Amino acid sequence: MSSLQFFLLANAIFSMLCGISLIGFHKTIAKWFGRSKATPFWVLGIGLVIFSISVFVQVSRPDAVGVFYIIIQDFIWVLASAGILIFKPFNITGKGYKCIALVALIVLFFGLGQLWGLAKIDGGHAKGSKQLIYERVVSASKQETWAVVSNVANYHQVAPNIDRVEILSGYGEGMVRRCSHSTQSWTETATLWKEGEAYAFTVDTSAKDYPFPFKSLKGTWKVQAVAENQTKIIMIFDFTYSKWIHNLIIHPFLKKQFSGVCEELLNNWENELID
Protein backbone atom coordinates (compact mmCIF):
# COMPACT_ATOMS: atom_id res chain seq x y z
CA MET A 1 0.00 0.00 0.00
CA SER A 2 1.38 3.38 -1.02
CA SER A 3 1.41 6.41 1.27
CA LEU A 4 -1.42 7.93 -0.80
CA GLN A 5 -3.56 4.81 -0.40
CA PHE A 6 -2.85 4.75 3.35
CA PHE A 7 -4.06 8.33 3.87
CA LEU A 8 -7.07 7.79 1.60
CA LEU A 9 -8.07 4.68 3.54
CA ALA A 10 -7.65 6.46 6.89
CA ASN A 11 -9.67 9.41 5.62
CA ALA A 12 -12.43 7.12 4.33
CA ILE A 13 -12.68 5.16 7.61
CA PHE A 14 -12.69 8.30 9.76
CA SER A 15 -15.32 10.01 7.59
CA MET A 16 -17.50 6.90 7.62
CA LEU A 17 -17.29 6.58 11.41
CA CYS A 18 -18.11 10.28 11.88
CA GLY A 19 -21.01 10.02 9.45
CA ILE A 20 -22.49 6.94 11.12
CA SER A 21 -22.09 8.55 14.55
CA LEU A 22 -23.87 11.72 13.42
CA ILE A 23 -26.72 9.68 11.94
CA GLY A 24 -27.08 7.26 14.85
CA PHE A 25 -26.52 9.70 17.71
CA HIS A 26 -27.66 13.00 16.20
CA LYS A 27 -29.82 13.93 19.20
CA THR A 28 -27.02 13.32 21.71
CA ILE A 29 -24.48 15.20 19.59
CA ALA A 30 -26.94 18.09 19.18
CA LYS A 31 -27.06 18.39 22.97
CA TRP A 32 -23.23 18.43 23.11
CA PHE A 33 -23.34 21.43 20.80
CA GLY A 34 -26.15 23.08 22.76
CA ARG A 35 -28.54 22.92 19.80
CA SER A 36 -32.23 22.08 20.07
CA LYS A 37 -32.59 20.93 16.45
CA ALA A 38 -30.81 17.66 15.60
CA THR A 39 -31.72 17.57 11.88
CA PRO A 40 -28.54 19.34 10.62
CA PHE A 41 -26.39 16.69 12.35
CA TRP A 42 -27.90 13.62 10.67
CA VAL A 43 -27.99 15.46 7.34
CA LEU A 44 -24.28 16.19 7.76
CA GLY A 45 -23.80 12.53 8.69
CA ILE A 46 -25.36 11.39 5.42
CA GLY A 47 -23.06 13.76 3.53
CA LEU A 48 -20.02 12.32 5.31
CA VAL A 49 -21.05 8.75 4.51
CA ILE A 50 -21.41 9.64 0.82
CA PHE A 51 -18.05 11.40 0.91
CA SER A 52 -16.40 8.41 2.59
CA ILE A 53 -17.71 6.08 -0.14
CA SER A 54 -16.16 8.32 -2.81
CA VAL A 55 -12.84 8.13 -0.93
CA PHE A 56 -13.05 4.33 -0.55
CA VAL A 57 -13.44 4.08 -4.34
CA GLN A 58 -10.04 5.78 -4.75
CA VAL A 59 -8.14 3.52 -2.37
CA SER A 60 -7.53 0.49 -4.63
CA ARG A 61 -6.56 2.45 -7.78
CA PRO A 62 -6.15 6.17 -7.03
CA ASP A 63 -7.05 8.51 -9.86
CA ALA A 64 -5.02 11.72 -9.72
CA VAL A 65 -7.96 14.00 -10.58
CA GLY A 66 -10.31 12.20 -8.18
CA VAL A 67 -7.78 12.46 -5.35
CA PHE A 68 -7.23 16.15 -6.12
CA TYR A 69 -10.94 16.89 -5.62
CA ILE A 70 -11.02 14.86 -2.39
CA ILE A 71 -8.15 16.98 -1.06
CA ILE A 72 -10.00 20.16 -2.07
CA GLN A 73 -13.07 19.00 -0.13
CA ASP A 74 -10.92 18.22 2.92
CA PHE A 75 -9.41 21.70 2.90
CA ILE A 76 -12.83 23.30 2.41
CA TRP A 77 -13.92 21.46 5.58
CA VAL A 78 -10.84 22.75 7.43
CA LEU A 79 -11.40 26.34 6.26
CA ALA A 80 -15.10 26.22 7.16
CA SER A 81 -14.22 24.86 10.60
CA ALA A 82 -11.63 27.59 11.08
CA GLY A 83 -14.24 30.19 10.15
CA ILE A 84 -16.66 28.82 12.75
CA LEU A 85 -13.94 28.74 15.43
CA ILE A 86 -12.75 32.29 14.68
CA PHE A 87 -16.01 34.15 14.00
CA LYS A 88 -18.37 32.02 16.13
CA PRO A 89 -21.50 32.59 14.00
CA PHE A 90 -23.48 29.96 15.96
CA ASN A 91 -24.30 29.65 19.63
CA ILE A 92 -22.28 26.50 20.34
CA THR A 93 -21.00 25.07 23.62
CA GLY A 94 -17.33 24.86 24.50
CA LYS A 95 -17.49 21.09 24.00
CA GLY A 96 -18.90 21.69 20.52
CA TYR A 97 -16.06 24.01 19.57
CA LYS A 98 -13.54 21.47 20.83
CA CYS A 99 -15.14 18.76 18.67
CA ILE A 100 -15.01 21.04 15.61
CA ALA A 101 -11.34 21.85 16.26
CA LEU A 102 -10.35 18.20 16.81
CA VAL A 103 -12.08 16.96 13.66
CA ALA A 104 -10.58 19.84 11.64
CA LEU A 105 -7.07 18.94 12.81
CA ILE A 106 -7.56 15.29 11.86
CA VAL A 107 -8.96 16.23 8.44
CA LEU A 108 -6.05 18.64 7.92
CA PHE A 109 -3.64 15.80 8.71
CA PHE A 110 -5.34 13.58 6.13
CA GLY A 111 -5.38 16.39 3.57
CA LEU A 112 -1.67 17.09 3.95
CA GLY A 113 -0.89 13.37 3.83
CA GLN A 114 -2.89 12.98 0.64
CA LEU A 115 -1.10 16.00 -0.86
CA TRP A 116 2.22 14.36 -0.09
CA GLY A 117 1.03 11.09 -1.63
CA LEU A 118 -0.41 12.83 -4.69
CA ALA A 119 2.91 14.57 -5.32
CA LYS A 120 4.55 11.13 -5.56
CA ILE A 121 1.97 9.49 -7.84
CA ASP A 122 3.39 8.12 -11.14
CA GLY A 123 6.88 8.45 -9.67
CA GLY A 124 9.74 7.62 -12.05
CA HIS A 125 13.19 6.19 -11.41
CA ALA A 126 14.82 9.53 -10.57
CA LYS A 127 13.83 11.49 -7.48
CA GLY A 128 11.04 13.94 -8.23
CA SER A 129 10.43 12.53 -11.71
CA LYS A 130 7.26 11.14 -13.26
CA GLN A 131 6.73 8.24 -15.64
CA LEU A 132 3.67 7.45 -17.75
CA ILE A 133 3.45 4.20 -19.73
CA TYR A 134 0.93 3.34 -22.45
CA GLU A 135 0.70 -0.01 -24.25
CA ARG A 136 -1.34 -1.55 -27.05
CA VAL A 137 -1.22 -5.00 -28.69
CA VAL A 138 -1.94 -4.74 -32.42
CA SER A 139 -2.64 -7.42 -35.02
CA ALA A 140 0.45 -6.93 -37.16
CA SER A 141 3.98 -8.25 -37.44
CA LYS A 142 6.79 -6.58 -35.55
CA GLN A 143 8.35 -5.42 -38.84
CA GLU A 144 5.08 -3.84 -40.05
CA THR A 145 4.50 -2.19 -36.68
CA TRP A 146 8.02 -0.78 -36.53
CA ALA A 147 7.63 0.74 -40.00
CA VAL A 148 4.55 2.66 -38.83
CA VAL A 149 5.73 3.62 -35.33
CA SER A 150 9.20 4.72 -36.45
CA ASN A 151 7.87 7.07 -39.14
CA VAL A 152 8.87 10.03 -36.97
CA ALA A 153 8.80 12.57 -39.80
CA ASN A 154 5.06 12.03 -40.13
CA TYR A 155 4.32 11.81 -36.40
CA HIS A 156 1.97 14.78 -36.69
CA GLN A 157 -0.33 12.76 -38.94
CA VAL A 158 -1.19 10.37 -36.11
CA ALA A 159 -0.51 12.40 -32.93
CA PRO A 160 -3.49 14.69 -32.17
CA ASN A 161 -1.38 17.09 -30.08
CA ILE A 162 1.13 17.89 -32.86
CA ASP A 163 0.35 19.90 -36.00
CA ARG A 164 3.71 19.78 -37.78
CA VAL A 165 7.05 17.92 -37.68
CA GLU A 166 10.23 19.13 -39.37
CA ILE A 167 13.44 17.07 -39.46
CA LEU A 168 16.24 19.57 -38.92
CA SER A 169 19.23 17.25 -39.18
CA GLY A 170 20.46 13.66 -39.02
CA TYR A 171 18.86 10.25 -39.09
CA GLY A 172 18.50 7.66 -36.37
CA GLU A 173 20.35 8.43 -33.15
CA GLY A 174 21.30 12.10 -33.13
CA MET A 175 18.39 13.15 -35.34
CA VAL A 176 16.96 16.59 -34.45
CA ARG A 177 13.37 17.46 -35.22
CA ARG A 178 11.09 20.41 -34.51
CA CYS A 179 7.51 19.76 -33.43
CA SER A 180 4.75 22.36 -33.49
CA HIS A 181 1.30 22.68 -31.98
CA SER A 182 -0.74 25.78 -32.73
CA THR A 183 1.70 28.71 -32.21
CA GLN A 184 4.03 26.69 -29.95
CA SER A 185 7.11 24.76 -31.08
CA TRP A 186 10.05 22.89 -29.57
CA THR A 187 13.00 20.76 -30.67
CA GLU A 188 13.75 17.13 -29.84
CA THR A 189 16.88 15.03 -30.27
CA ALA A 190 16.89 11.25 -30.82
CA THR A 191 19.00 9.88 -27.96
CA LEU A 192 18.27 6.23 -28.86
CA TRP A 193 17.68 4.48 -32.15
CA LYS A 194 17.77 0.69 -32.22
CA GLU A 195 16.45 -0.29 -35.64
CA GLY A 196 13.42 -2.53 -35.46
CA GLU A 197 13.26 -2.30 -31.66
CA ALA A 198 13.06 1.13 -30.06
CA TYR A 199 13.84 4.82 -30.28
CA ALA A 200 13.75 7.77 -27.88
CA PHE A 201 13.57 11.56 -28.16
CA THR A 202 14.69 14.02 -25.49
CA VAL A 203 13.06 17.45 -25.60
CA ASP A 204 15.15 20.61 -25.31
CA THR A 205 13.31 22.08 -22.32
CA SER A 206 16.11 24.57 -21.65
CA ALA A 207 15.23 26.72 -24.67
CA LYS A 208 14.01 30.19 -23.69
CA ASP A 209 10.88 29.82 -25.81
CA TYR A 210 10.02 26.32 -24.56
CA PRO A 211 6.28 26.59 -23.82
CA PHE A 212 5.59 23.82 -21.31
CA PRO A 213 6.23 23.46 -17.52
CA PHE A 214 8.83 20.67 -17.75
CA LYS A 215 12.39 20.67 -16.50
CA SER A 216 13.09 17.49 -18.47
CA LEU A 217 11.08 15.34 -20.88
CA LYS A 218 11.94 12.13 -22.70
CA GLY A 219 9.73 9.85 -24.76
CA THR A 220 10.61 6.26 -25.62
CA TRP A 221 8.79 4.11 -28.17
CA LYS A 222 9.23 0.33 -28.37
CA VAL A 223 7.82 -2.58 -30.35
CA GLN A 224 7.85 -6.12 -28.96
CA ALA A 225 6.69 -9.28 -30.73
CA VAL A 226 3.90 -11.05 -28.83
CA ALA A 227 3.03 -13.70 -31.45
CA GLU A 228 3.57 -14.23 -35.17
CA ASN A 229 1.13 -11.48 -36.13
CA GLN A 230 0.78 -9.68 -32.84
CA THR A 231 3.00 -6.86 -31.62
CA LYS A 232 2.96 -4.73 -28.51
CA ILE A 233 3.54 -0.99 -28.88
CA ILE A 234 4.97 0.58 -25.73
CA MET A 235 5.27 4.31 -25.10
CA ILE A 236 7.16 5.52 -22.03
CA PHE A 237 7.30 9.19 -21.03
CA ASP A 238 9.77 10.26 -18.33
CA PHE A 239 9.60 13.85 -17.17
CA THR A 240 10.21 16.27 -14.34
CA TYR A 241 8.18 19.39 -13.73
CA SER A 242 9.94 22.74 -13.57
CA LYS A 243 8.35 23.47 -10.18
CA TRP A 244 7.40 21.08 -7.38
CA ILE A 245 3.91 22.56 -7.04
CA HIS A 246 3.14 21.38 -10.59
CA ASN A 247 3.06 17.82 -9.25
CA LEU A 248 -0.10 18.83 -7.38
CA ILE A 249 -1.93 21.42 -9.45
CA ILE A 250 -0.97 20.37 -13.00
CA HIS A 251 -0.14 16.66 -13.05
CA PRO A 252 -3.63 15.28 -12.25
CA PHE A 253 -5.19 17.15 -15.17
CA LEU A 254 -2.22 16.80 -17.53
CA LYS A 255 -2.22 13.03 -17.01
CA LYS A 256 -5.92 12.78 -17.82
CA GLN A 257 -5.58 14.92 -20.96
CA PHE A 258 -2.37 13.24 -22.11
CA SER A 259 -3.84 9.76 -21.59
CA GLY A 260 -6.60 10.69 -24.03
CA VAL A 261 -4.00 11.94 -26.53
CA CYS A 262 -2.00 8.70 -26.29
CA GLU A 263 -5.14 6.58 -26.63
CA GLU A 264 -6.01 8.41 -29.85
CA LEU A 265 -2.43 8.06 -31.09
CA LEU A 266 -2.49 4.29 -30.52
CA ASN A 267 -5.89 4.11 -32.24
CA ASN A 268 -4.50 5.90 -35.29
CA TRP A 269 -1.47 3.60 -35.47
CA GLU A 270 -3.68 0.52 -35.13
CA ASN A 271 -6.05 1.76 -37.85
CA GLU A 272 -3.08 2.44 -40.13
CA LEU A 273 -1.81 -1.11 -39.61
CA ILE A 274 -5.25 -2.58 -40.31
CA ASP A 275 -5.63 -0.57 -43.52
mmCIF file of C-alpha atoms in Angstrom:
data_model
loop_
_atom_site.group_PDB
_atom_site.id
_atom_site.type_symbol
_atom_site.label_atom_id
_atom_site.label_comp_id
_atom_site.label_asym_id
_atom_site.label_seq_id
_atom_site.Cartn_x
_atom_site.Cartn_y
_atom_site.Cartn_z
ATOM 1 C CA MET A 1 0.000 0.000 0.000
ATOM 2 C CA SER A 2 1.381 3.380 -1.016
ATOM 3 C CA SER A 3 1.406 6.411 1.272
ATOM 4 C CA LEU A 4 -1.421 7.925 -0.798
ATOM 5 C CA GLN A 5 -3.560 4.811 -0.400
ATOM 6 C CA PHE A 6 -2.853 4.754 3.351
ATOM 7 C CA PHE A 7 -4.063 8.328 3.873
ATOM 8 C CA LEU A 8 -7.073 7.786 1.596
ATOM 9 C CA LEU A 9 -8.071 4.684 3.542
ATOM 10 C CA ALA A 10 -7.646 6.456 6.895
ATOM 11 C CA ASN A 11 -9.675 9.405 5.617
ATOM 12 C CA ALA A 12 -12.434 7.118 4.334
ATOM 13 C CA ILE A 13 -12.685 5.162 7.606
ATOM 14 C CA PHE A 14 -12.688 8.300 9.760
ATOM 15 C CA SER A 15 -15.316 10.012 7.593
ATOM 16 C CA MET A 16 -17.498 6.897 7.620
ATOM 17 C CA LEU A 17 -17.294 6.578 11.412
ATOM 18 C CA CYS A 18 -18.107 10.276 11.881
ATOM 19 C CA GLY A 19 -21.008 10.023 9.450
ATOM 20 C CA ILE A 20 -22.487 6.936 11.116
ATOM 21 C CA SER A 21 -22.087 8.552 14.546
ATOM 22 C CA LEU A 22 -23.866 11.717 13.416
ATOM 23 C CA ILE A 23 -26.723 9.676 11.943
ATOM 24 C CA GLY A 24 -27.076 7.263 14.851
ATOM 25 C CA PHE A 25 -26.522 9.696 17.713
ATOM 26 C CA HIS A 26 -27.660 12.997 16.201
ATOM 27 C CA LYS A 27 -29.821 13.925 19.202
ATOM 28 C CA THR A 28 -27.017 13.322 21.708
ATOM 29 C CA ILE A 29 -24.482 15.201 19.586
ATOM 30 C CA ALA A 30 -26.936 18.094 19.177
ATOM 31 C CA LYS A 31 -27.057 18.388 22.974
ATOM 32 C CA TRP A 32 -23.233 18.431 23.110
ATOM 33 C CA PHE A 33 -23.342 21.429 20.801
ATOM 34 C CA GLY A 34 -26.146 23.077 22.757
ATOM 35 C CA ARG A 35 -28.538 22.921 19.804
ATOM 36 C CA SER A 36 -32.227 22.082 20.075
ATOM 37 C CA LYS A 37 -32.590 20.934 16.454
ATOM 38 C CA ALA A 38 -30.808 17.659 15.598
ATOM 39 C CA THR A 39 -31.721 17.569 11.879
ATOM 40 C CA PRO A 40 -28.535 19.336 10.623
ATOM 41 C CA PHE A 41 -26.389 16.690 12.347
ATOM 42 C CA TRP A 42 -27.896 13.624 10.675
ATOM 43 C CA VAL A 43 -27.991 15.461 7.340
ATOM 44 C CA LEU A 44 -24.276 16.195 7.756
ATOM 45 C CA GLY A 45 -23.799 12.533 8.686
ATOM 46 C CA ILE A 46 -25.357 11.387 5.420
ATOM 47 C CA GLY A 47 -23.058 13.756 3.529
ATOM 48 C CA LEU A 48 -20.015 12.321 5.306
ATOM 49 C CA VAL A 49 -21.051 8.750 4.514
ATOM 50 C CA ILE A 50 -21.413 9.636 0.820
ATOM 51 C CA PHE A 51 -18.046 11.398 0.906
ATOM 52 C CA SER A 52 -16.398 8.410 2.586
ATOM 53 C CA ILE A 53 -17.707 6.080 -0.136
ATOM 54 C CA SER A 54 -16.156 8.323 -2.809
ATOM 55 C CA VAL A 55 -12.842 8.134 -0.927
ATOM 56 C CA PHE A 56 -13.053 4.331 -0.545
ATOM 57 C CA VAL A 57 -13.435 4.080 -4.339
ATOM 58 C CA GLN A 58 -10.042 5.776 -4.753
ATOM 59 C CA VAL A 59 -8.142 3.516 -2.367
ATOM 60 C CA SER A 60 -7.527 0.493 -4.629
ATOM 61 C CA ARG A 61 -6.561 2.448 -7.779
ATOM 62 C CA PRO A 62 -6.154 6.166 -7.025
ATOM 63 C CA ASP A 63 -7.055 8.510 -9.864
ATOM 64 C CA ALA A 64 -5.024 11.717 -9.724
ATOM 65 C CA VAL A 65 -7.958 13.996 -10.583
ATOM 66 C CA GLY A 66 -10.305 12.202 -8.184
ATOM 67 C CA VAL A 67 -7.775 12.463 -5.353
ATOM 68 C CA PHE A 68 -7.228 16.149 -6.119
ATOM 69 C CA TYR A 69 -10.941 16.890 -5.616
ATOM 70 C CA ILE A 70 -11.018 14.857 -2.391
ATOM 71 C CA ILE A 71 -8.155 16.978 -1.065
ATOM 72 C CA ILE A 72 -9.997 20.161 -2.074
ATOM 73 C CA GLN A 73 -13.072 19.002 -0.128
ATOM 74 C CA ASP A 74 -10.922 18.218 2.916
ATOM 75 C CA PHE A 75 -9.407 21.702 2.896
ATOM 76 C CA ILE A 76 -12.829 23.304 2.415
ATOM 77 C CA TRP A 77 -13.917 21.462 5.580
ATOM 78 C CA VAL A 78 -10.845 22.750 7.430
ATOM 79 C CA LEU A 79 -11.398 26.337 6.259
ATOM 80 C CA ALA A 80 -15.096 26.218 7.157
ATOM 81 C CA SER A 81 -14.223 24.861 10.604
ATOM 82 C CA ALA A 82 -11.626 27.592 11.077
ATOM 83 C CA GLY A 83 -14.240 30.195 10.145
ATOM 84 C CA ILE A 84 -16.656 28.816 12.751
ATOM 85 C CA LEU A 85 -13.943 28.742 15.428
ATOM 86 C CA ILE A 86 -12.754 32.288 14.685
ATOM 87 C CA PHE A 87 -16.009 34.155 13.995
ATOM 88 C CA LYS A 88 -18.371 32.017 16.128
ATOM 89 C CA PRO A 89 -21.501 32.592 14.004
ATOM 90 C CA PHE A 90 -23.478 29.964 15.956
ATOM 91 C CA ASN A 91 -24.301 29.655 19.631
ATOM 92 C CA ILE A 92 -22.277 26.496 20.340
ATOM 93 C CA THR A 93 -21.001 25.071 23.621
ATOM 94 C CA GLY A 94 -17.334 24.862 24.496
ATOM 95 C CA LYS A 95 -17.487 21.088 24.000
ATOM 96 C CA GLY A 96 -18.900 21.689 20.525
ATOM 97 C CA TYR A 97 -16.063 24.012 19.567
ATOM 98 C CA LYS A 98 -13.545 21.466 20.827
ATOM 99 C CA CYS A 99 -15.143 18.763 18.666
ATOM 100 C CA ILE A 100 -15.009 21.042 15.607
ATOM 101 C CA ALA A 101 -11.340 21.847 16.256
ATOM 102 C CA LEU A 102 -10.355 18.200 16.814
ATOM 103 C CA VAL A 103 -12.078 16.964 13.664
ATOM 104 C CA ALA A 104 -10.583 19.840 11.642
ATOM 105 C CA LEU A 105 -7.068 18.944 12.814
ATOM 106 C CA ILE A 106 -7.563 15.288 11.861
ATOM 107 C CA VAL A 107 -8.961 16.227 8.441
ATOM 108 C CA LEU A 108 -6.048 18.639 7.922
ATOM 109 C CA PHE A 109 -3.638 15.799 8.715
ATOM 110 C CA PHE A 110 -5.345 13.578 6.130
ATOM 111 C CA GLY A 111 -5.376 16.386 3.574
ATOM 112 C CA LEU A 112 -1.666 17.090 3.954
ATOM 113 C CA GLY A 113 -0.887 13.373 3.833
ATOM 114 C CA GLN A 114 -2.887 12.984 0.638
ATOM 115 C CA LEU A 115 -1.104 16.003 -0.856
ATOM 116 C CA TRP A 116 2.218 14.360 -0.088
ATOM 117 C CA GLY A 117 1.026 11.093 -1.625
ATOM 118 C CA LEU A 118 -0.414 12.829 -4.693
ATOM 119 C CA ALA A 119 2.911 14.571 -5.316
ATOM 120 C CA LYS A 120 4.555 11.133 -5.557
ATOM 121 C CA ILE A 121 1.975 9.488 -7.839
ATOM 122 C CA ASP A 122 3.386 8.123 -11.136
ATOM 123 C CA GLY A 123 6.883 8.448 -9.674
ATOM 124 C CA GLY A 124 9.740 7.615 -12.052
ATOM 125 C CA HIS A 125 13.193 6.193 -11.412
ATOM 126 C CA ALA A 126 14.824 9.529 -10.571
ATOM 127 C CA LYS A 127 13.832 11.488 -7.482
ATOM 128 C CA GLY A 128 11.036 13.936 -8.230
ATOM 129 C CA SER A 129 10.432 12.531 -11.715
ATOM 130 C CA LYS A 130 7.261 11.143 -13.263
ATOM 131 C CA GLN A 131 6.725 8.245 -15.638
ATOM 132 C CA LEU A 132 3.666 7.455 -17.753
ATOM 133 C CA ILE A 133 3.448 4.195 -19.733
ATOM 134 C CA TYR A 134 0.934 3.343 -22.452
ATOM 135 C CA GLU A 135 0.697 -0.010 -24.246
ATOM 136 C CA ARG A 136 -1.341 -1.553 -27.048
ATOM 137 C CA VAL A 137 -1.217 -5.004 -28.694
ATOM 138 C CA VAL A 138 -1.943 -4.736 -32.421
ATOM 139 C CA SER A 139 -2.642 -7.417 -35.016
ATOM 140 C CA ALA A 140 0.446 -6.927 -37.164
ATOM 141 C CA SER A 141 3.976 -8.249 -37.436
ATOM 142 C CA LYS A 142 6.789 -6.575 -35.549
ATOM 143 C CA GLN A 143 8.352 -5.415 -38.842
ATOM 144 C CA GLU A 144 5.084 -3.837 -40.047
ATOM 145 C CA THR A 145 4.501 -2.192 -36.678
ATOM 146 C CA TRP A 146 8.021 -0.780 -36.525
ATOM 147 C CA ALA A 147 7.633 0.742 -39.997
ATOM 148 C CA VAL A 148 4.552 2.659 -38.825
ATOM 149 C CA VAL A 149 5.725 3.618 -35.328
ATOM 150 C CA SER A 150 9.198 4.718 -36.453
ATOM 151 C CA ASN A 151 7.871 7.072 -39.143
ATOM 152 C CA VAL A 152 8.870 10.027 -36.971
ATOM 153 C CA ALA A 153 8.802 12.565 -39.800
ATOM 154 C CA ASN A 154 5.056 12.034 -40.130
ATOM 155 C CA TYR A 155 4.322 11.812 -36.402
ATOM 156 C CA HIS A 156 1.972 14.779 -36.689
ATOM 157 C CA GLN A 157 -0.334 12.763 -38.944
ATOM 158 C CA VAL A 158 -1.187 10.370 -36.109
ATOM 159 C CA ALA A 159 -0.513 12.405 -32.935
ATOM 160 C CA PRO A 160 -3.486 14.692 -32.172
ATOM 161 C CA ASN A 161 -1.376 17.087 -30.079
ATOM 162 C CA ILE A 162 1.128 17.893 -32.858
ATOM 163 C CA ASP A 163 0.354 19.896 -35.998
ATOM 164 C CA ARG A 164 3.708 19.779 -37.780
ATOM 165 C CA VAL A 165 7.055 17.917 -37.675
ATOM 166 C CA GLU A 166 10.234 19.129 -39.373
ATOM 167 C CA ILE A 167 13.436 17.074 -39.458
ATOM 168 C CA LEU A 168 16.237 19.574 -38.921
ATOM 169 C CA SER A 169 19.230 17.246 -39.179
ATOM 170 C CA GLY A 170 20.463 13.664 -39.022
ATOM 171 C CA TYR A 171 18.859 10.251 -39.093
ATOM 172 C CA GLY A 172 18.499 7.662 -36.368
ATOM 173 C CA GLU A 173 20.350 8.432 -33.151
ATOM 174 C CA GLY A 174 21.298 12.102 -33.134
ATOM 175 C CA MET A 175 18.386 13.154 -35.339
ATOM 176 C CA VAL A 176 16.962 16.586 -34.452
ATOM 177 C CA ARG A 177 13.365 17.461 -35.217
ATOM 178 C CA ARG A 178 11.092 20.407 -34.506
ATOM 179 C CA CYS A 179 7.511 19.760 -33.431
ATOM 180 C CA SER A 180 4.752 22.355 -33.488
ATOM 181 C CA HIS A 181 1.303 22.676 -31.981
ATOM 182 C CA SER A 182 -0.737 25.784 -32.726
ATOM 183 C CA THR A 183 1.698 28.708 -32.206
ATOM 184 C CA GLN A 184 4.035 26.694 -29.953
ATOM 185 C CA SER A 185 7.105 24.758 -31.083
ATOM 186 C CA TRP A 186 10.046 22.894 -29.571
ATOM 187 C CA THR A 187 13.004 20.758 -30.673
ATOM 188 C CA GLU A 188 13.750 17.131 -29.835
ATOM 189 C CA THR A 189 16.882 15.025 -30.270
ATOM 190 C CA ALA A 190 16.886 11.254 -30.816
ATOM 191 C CA THR A 191 18.999 9.881 -27.958
ATOM 192 C CA LEU A 192 18.268 6.232 -28.857
ATOM 193 C CA TRP A 193 17.680 4.482 -32.152
ATOM 194 C CA LYS A 194 17.765 0.689 -32.216
ATOM 195 C CA GLU A 195 16.453 -0.285 -35.638
ATOM 196 C CA GLY A 196 13.422 -2.525 -35.463
ATOM 197 C CA GLU A 197 13.262 -2.302 -31.658
ATOM 198 C CA ALA A 198 13.062 1.125 -30.063
ATOM 199 C CA TYR A 199 13.845 4.824 -30.279
ATOM 200 C CA ALA A 200 13.748 7.769 -27.880
ATOM 201 C CA PHE A 201 13.571 11.559 -28.160
ATOM 202 C CA THR A 202 14.690 14.017 -25.494
ATOM 203 C CA VAL A 203 13.064 17.446 -25.604
ATOM 204 C CA ASP A 204 15.146 20.614 -25.309
ATOM 205 C CA THR A 205 13.313 22.083 -22.322
ATOM 206 C CA SER A 206 16.109 24.574 -21.654
ATOM 207 C CA ALA A 207 15.232 26.720 -24.673
ATOM 208 C CA LYS A 208 14.009 30.187 -23.688
ATOM 209 C CA ASP A 209 10.879 29.822 -25.808
ATOM 210 C CA TYR A 210 10.017 26.317 -24.563
ATOM 211 C CA PRO A 211 6.283 26.594 -23.820
ATOM 212 C CA PHE A 212 5.593 23.815 -21.305
ATOM 213 C CA PRO A 213 6.229 23.458 -17.523
ATOM 214 C CA PHE A 214 8.826 20.670 -17.750
ATOM 215 C CA LYS A 215 12.393 20.667 -16.497
ATOM 216 C CA SER A 216 13.089 17.490 -18.474
ATOM 217 C CA LEU A 217 11.080 15.342 -20.875
ATOM 218 C CA LYS A 218 11.941 12.133 -22.703
ATOM 219 C CA GLY A 219 9.727 9.847 -24.762
ATOM 220 C CA THR A 220 10.607 6.255 -25.623
ATOM 221 C CA TRP A 221 8.786 4.106 -28.175
ATOM 222 C CA LYS A 222 9.232 0.328 -28.367
ATOM 223 C CA VAL A 223 7.817 -2.584 -30.347
ATOM 224 C CA GLN A 224 7.846 -6.123 -28.961
ATOM 225 C CA ALA A 225 6.689 -9.284 -30.728
ATOM 226 C CA VAL A 226 3.896 -11.048 -28.833
ATOM 227 C CA ALA A 227 3.032 -13.695 -31.445
ATOM 228 C CA GLU A 228 3.570 -14.232 -35.167
ATOM 229 C CA ASN A 229 1.134 -11.483 -36.130
ATOM 230 C CA GLN A 230 0.775 -9.677 -32.839
ATOM 231 C CA THR A 231 2.996 -6.858 -31.622
ATOM 232 C CA LYS A 232 2.963 -4.729 -28.512
ATOM 233 C CA ILE A 233 3.536 -0.988 -28.877
ATOM 234 C CA ILE A 234 4.972 0.576 -25.729
ATOM 235 C CA MET A 235 5.272 4.305 -25.096
ATOM 236 C CA ILE A 236 7.163 5.524 -22.030
ATOM 237 C CA PHE A 237 7.302 9.187 -21.033
ATOM 238 C CA ASP A 238 9.771 10.256 -18.330
ATOM 239 C CA PHE A 239 9.605 13.849 -17.175
ATOM 240 C CA THR A 240 10.214 16.273 -14.343
ATOM 241 C CA TYR A 241 8.181 19.395 -13.730
ATOM 242 C CA SER A 242 9.941 22.745 -13.575
ATOM 243 C CA LYS A 243 8.345 23.467 -10.177
ATOM 244 C CA TRP A 244 7.402 21.076 -7.384
ATOM 245 C CA ILE A 245 3.911 22.563 -7.045
ATOM 246 C CA HIS A 246 3.137 21.381 -10.593
ATOM 247 C CA ASN A 247 3.059 17.821 -9.246
ATOM 248 C CA LEU A 248 -0.099 18.826 -7.383
ATOM 249 C CA ILE A 249 -1.934 21.420 -9.449
ATOM 250 C CA ILE A 250 -0.974 20.373 -13.002
ATOM 251 C CA HIS A 251 -0.141 16.663 -13.054
ATOM 252 C CA PRO A 252 -3.629 15.283 -12.246
ATOM 253 C CA PHE A 253 -5.187 17.146 -15.170
ATOM 254 C CA LEU A 254 -2.223 16.799 -17.532
ATOM 255 C CA LYS A 255 -2.221 13.027 -17.010
ATOM 256 C CA LYS A 256 -5.919 12.784 -17.824
ATOM 257 C CA GLN A 257 -5.585 14.916 -20.957
ATOM 258 C CA PHE A 258 -2.366 13.237 -22.109
ATOM 259 C CA SER A 259 -3.842 9.759 -21.593
ATOM 260 C CA GLY A 260 -6.597 10.691 -24.029
ATOM 261 C CA VAL A 261 -3.995 11.939 -26.530
ATOM 262 C CA CYS A 262 -2.001 8.697 -26.294
ATOM 263 C CA GLU A 263 -5.144 6.584 -26.631
ATOM 264 C CA GLU A 264 -6.008 8.408 -29.854
ATOM 265 C CA LEU A 265 -2.434 8.063 -31.093
ATOM 266 C CA LEU A 266 -2.493 4.291 -30.517
ATOM 267 C CA ASN A 267 -5.891 4.105 -32.237
ATOM 268 C CA ASN A 268 -4.495 5.900 -35.289
ATOM 269 C CA TRP A 269 -1.470 3.597 -35.469
ATOM 270 C CA GLU A 270 -3.684 0.524 -35.128
ATOM 271 C CA ASN A 271 -6.047 1.757 -37.849
ATOM 272 C CA GLU A 272 -3.079 2.442 -40.133
ATOM 273 C CA LEU A 273 -1.808 -1.114 -39.614
ATOM 274 C CA ILE A 274 -5.254 -2.579 -40.306
ATOM 275 C CA ASP A 275 -5.631 -0.574 -43.516
#
